[in-house]
C-alpha positions as protocol buffer text, in pm:
chain_id: "A"
residue {
  index: 1
  type: MET
  ca { x: -2557 y: 1812 z: 2325 }
}
residue {
  index: 2
  type: GLU
  ca { x: -2335 y: 1555 z: 2458 }
}
residue {
  index: 3
  type: ASP
  ca { x: -2357 y: 1317 z: 2173 }
}
residue {
  index: 4
  type: ALA
  ca { x: -2265 y: 1587 z: 1925 }
}
residue {
  index: 5
  type: VAL
  ca { x: -1934 y: 1658 z: 2128 }
}
residue {
  index: 6
  type: VAL
  ca { x: -1860 y: 1281 z: 2120 }
}
residue {
  index: 7
  type: VAL
  ca { x: -1941 y: 1255 z: 1756 }
}
residue {
  index: 8
  type: GLU
  ca { x: -1716 y: 1556 z: 1690 }
}
residue {
  index: 9
  type: GLN
  ca { x: -1443 y: 1397 z: 1901 }
}
residue {
  index: 10
  type: LEU
  ca { x: -1464 y: 1084 z: 1709 }
}
residue {
  index: 11
  type: GLN
  ca { x: -1444 y: 1268 z: 1375 }
}
residue {
  index: 12
  type: LYS
  ca { x: -1129 y: 1477 z: 1488 }
}
residue {
  index: 13
  type: TYR
  ca { x: -981 y: 1148 z: 1608 }
}
residue {
  index: 14
  type: ARG
  ca { x: -1027 y: 964 z: 1274 }
}
residue {
  index: 15
  type: ARG
  ca { x: -876 y: 1250 z: 1086 }
}
residue {
  index: 16
  type: VAL
  ca { x: -577 y: 1256 z: 1318 }
}
residue {
  index: 17
  type: THR
  ca { x: -522 y: 855 z: 1362 }
}
residue {
  index: 18
  type: GLY
  ca { x: -718 y: 720 z: 1064 }
}
residue {
  index: 19
  type: VAL
  ca { x: -614 y: 613 z: 737 }
}
residue {
  index: 20
  type: ASP
  ca { x: -745 y: 947 z: 589 }
}
residue {
  index: 21
  type: GLY
  ca { x: -466 y: 1118 z: 800 }
}
residue {
  index: 22
  type: ASP
  ca { x: -189 y: 860 z: 767 }
}
residue {
  index: 23
  type: PRO
  ca { x: 14 y: 1000 z: 449 }
}
residue {
  index: 24
  type: ARG
  ca { x: 186 y: 654 z: 423 }
}
residue {
  index: 25
  type: VAL
  ca { x: -120 y: 498 z: 319 }
}
residue {
  index: 26
  type: GLN
  ca { x: -169 y: 767 z: 53 }
}
residue {
  index: 27
  type: GLU
  ca { x: 169 y: 719 z: -85 }
}
residue {
  index: 28
  type: LEU
  ca { x: 143 y: 361 z: -79 }
}
residue {
  index: 29
  type: ARG
  ca { x: -195 y: 364 z: -262 }
}
residue {
  index: 30
  type: GLY
  ca { x: -64 y: 617 z: -511 }
}
residue {
  index: 31
  type: ALA
  ca { x: 247 y: 389 z: -595 }
}
residue {
  index: 32
  type: VAL
  ca { x: 25 y: 81 z: -619 }
}
residue {
  index: 33
  type: ALA
  ca { x: -197 y: 266 z: -854 }
}
residue {
  index: 34
  type: ARG
  ca { x: 88 y: 375 z: -1076 }
}
residue {
  index: 35
  type: LEU
  ca { x: 224 y: 20 z: -1089 }
}
residue {
  index: 36
  type: ARG
  ca { x: -127 y: -85 z: -1165 }
}
residue {
  index: 37
  type: ARG
  ca { x: -178 y: 144 z: -1455 }
}
residue {
  index: 38
  type: GLN
  ca { x: 194 y: 51 z: -1582 }
}
residue {
  index: 39
  type: LEU
  ca { x: 128 y: -319 z: -1592 }
}
residue {
  index: 40
  type: ALA
  ca { x: -208 y: -270 z: -1760 }
}
residue {
  index: 41
  type: VAL
  ca { x: -52 y: -83 z: -2062 }
}
residue {
  index: 42
  type: LEU
  ca { x: 261 y: -316 z: -2087 }
}
residue {
  index: 43
  type: PRO
  ca { x: 255 y: -463 z: -2412 }
}
residue {
  index: 44
  type: ALA
  ca { x: 461 y: -772 z: -2315 }
}
residue {
  index: 45
  type: GLU
  ca { x: 326 y: -1128 z: -2247 }
}
residue {
  index: 46
  type: LEU
  ca { x: 376 y: -1178 z: -1895 }
}
residue {
  index: 47
  type: PRO
  ca { x: 285 y: -1518 z: -1738 }
}
residue {
  index: 48
  type: ASP
  ca { x: 214 y: -1428 z: -1390 }
}
residue {
  index: 49
  type: ARG
  ca { x: 28 y: -1094 z: -1512 }
}
residue {
  index: 50
  type: ALA
  ca { x: -287 y: -1208 z: -1345 }
}
residue {
  index: 51
  type: ALA
  ca { x: -101 y: -1318 z: -1021 }
}
residue {
  index: 52
  type: ALA
  ca { x: 57 y: -952 z: -1030 }
}
residue {
  index: 53
  type: ASP
  ca { x: -300 y: -769 z: -1093 }
}
residue {
  index: 54
  type: ASP
  ca { x: -453 y: -990 z: -831 }
}
residue {
  index: 55
  type: GLU
  ca { x: -202 y: -897 z: -564 }
}
residue {
  index: 56
  type: LEU
  ca { x: -212 y: -541 z: -650 }
}
residue {
  index: 57
  type: ALA
  ca { x: -567 y: -534 z: -609 }
}
residue {
  index: 58
  type: ALA
  ca { x: -537 y: -685 z: -268 }
}
residue {
  index: 59
  type: LEU
  ca { x: -266 y: -457 z: -167 }
}
residue {
  index: 60
  type: ASP
  ca { x: -474 y: -152 z: -260 }
}
residue {
  index: 61
  type: ALA
  ca { x: -780 y: -315 z: -45 }
}
residue {
  index: 62
  type: MET
  ca { x: -564 y: -379 z: 227 }
}
residue {
  index: 63
  type: VAL
  ca { x: -464 y: -24 z: 270 }
}
residue {
  index: 64
  type: SER
  ca { x: -796 y: 106 z: 192 }
}
residue {
  index: 65
  type: HIS
  ca { x: -951 y: -59 z: 506 }
}
residue {
  index: 66
  type: GLY
  ca { x: -699 y: 84 z: 783 }
}
residue {
  index: 67
  type: LEU
  ca { x: -355 y: 44 z: 889 }
}
residue {
  index: 68
  type: PRO
  ca { x: -222 y: -260 z: 710 }
}
residue {
  index: 69
  type: GLU
  ca { x: 6 y: -522 z: 870 }
}
residue {
  index: 70
  type: VAL
  ca { x: 360 y: -474 z: 789 }
}
residue {
  index: 71
  type: PRO
  ca { x: 442 y: -876 z: 739 }
}
residue {
  index: 72
  type: ARG
  ca { x: 126 y: -866 z: 489 }
}
residue {
  index: 73
  type: LEU
  ca { x: 250 y: -583 z: 294 }
}
residue {
  index: 74
  type: ARG
  ca { x: 604 y: -748 z: 253 }
}
residue {
  index: 75
  type: ARG
  ca { x: 456 y: -1048 z: 153 }
}
residue {
  index: 76
  type: SER
  ca { x: 239 y: -884 z: -111 }
}
residue {
  index: 77
  type: LEU
  ca { x: 554 y: -719 z: -224 }
}
residue {
  index: 78
  type: LEU
  ca { x: 754 y: -1051 z: -258 }
}
residue {
  index: 79
  type: LEU
  ca { x: 456 y: -1181 z: -469 }
}
residue {
  index: 80
  type: ILE
  ca { x: 421 y: -891 z: -690 }
}
residue {
  index: 81
  type: ALA
  ca { x: 822 y: -889 z: -734 }
}
residue {
  index: 82
  type: GLY
  ca { x: 823 y: -1222 z: -824 }
}
residue {
  index: 83
  type: ALA
  ca { x: 555 y: -1195 z: -1097 }
}
residue {
  index: 84
  type: VAL
  ca { x: 696 y: -849 z: -1250 }
}
residue {
  index: 85
  type: GLY
  ca { x: 1020 y: -829 z: -1122 }
}
residue {
  index: 86
  type: SER
  ca { x: 1214 y: -921 z: -1437 }
}
residue {
  index: 87
  type: VAL
  ca { x: 1042 y: -644 z: -1662 }
}
residue {
  index: 88
  type: SER
  ca { x: 1283 y: -343 z: -1651 }
}
residue {
  index: 89
  type: ALA
  ca { x: 1021 y: -114 z: -1761 }
}
residue {
  index: 90
  type: LEU
  ca { x: 845 y: -167 z: -1411 }
}
residue {
  index: 91
  type: SER
  ca { x: 1143 y: -146 z: -1233 }
}
residue {
  index: 92
  type: PRO
  ca { x: 1082 y: 227 z: -1108 }
}
residue {
  index: 93
  type: ALA
  ca { x: 701 y: 187 z: -994 }
}
residue {
  index: 94
  type: LEU
  ca { x: 791 y: -164 z: -839 }
}
residue {
  index: 95
  type: THR
  ca { x: 1091 y: 10 z: -635 }
}
residue {
  index: 96
  type: GLU
  ca { x: 841 y: 293 z: -560 }
}
residue {
  index: 97
  type: VAL
  ca { x: 596 y: 40 z: -390 }
}
residue {
  index: 98
  type: ARG
  ca { x: 860 y: -88 z: -205 }
}
residue {
  index: 99
  type: GLU
  ca { x: 988 y: 223 z: -67 }
}
residue {
  index: 100
  type: ARG
  ca { x: 630 y: 309 z: 24 }
}
residue {
  index: 101
  type: ILE
  ca { x: 606 y: -27 z: 203 }
}
residue {
  index: 102
  type: ASP
  ca { x: 928 y: 52 z: 387 }
}
residue {
  index: 103
  type: CYS
  ca { x: 779 y: 355 z: 566 }
}
residue {
  index: 104
  type: PHE
  ca { x: 538 y: 140 z: 761 }
}
residue {
  index: 105
  type: GLY
  ca { x: 843 y: -20 z: 932 }
}
residue {
  index: 106
  type: GLU
  ca { x: 1176 y: -172 z: 871 }
}
residue {
  index: 107
  type: LEU
  ca { x: 1273 y: -520 z: 874 }
}
residue {
  index: 108
  type: PRO
  ca { x: 1465 y: -625 z: 1179 }
}
residue {
  index: 109
  type: ARG
  ca { x: 1845 y: -598 z: 1139 }
}
residue {
  index: 110
  type: ALA
  ca { x: 2021 y: -929 z: 1181 }
}
residue {
  index: 111
  type: ARG
  ca { x: 2277 y: -937 z: 1462 }
}
């Protein structure tokens, strides 16, 4: 009987604190998926398309396996922006990814 109570408490804790219950994770995953789709259908030739695809896949995997580290999120954003930043058609989707990453914590302000 006690085992069932422990299992139930663990499941409740995961729903409240886990990845499934964190709206920031779901919103970031959605933003990453939209940018990946838009990049996939972009007819323009991008020299860094493969790098952007790889980093978007890594970003999605990162947020799929727990709460990601903010410095790693920001590093991924820089790599993705460097790869696709000059393509105006991707700008809104890239901005959305940046905004979702910002939800995990702001950069410290310089004094």
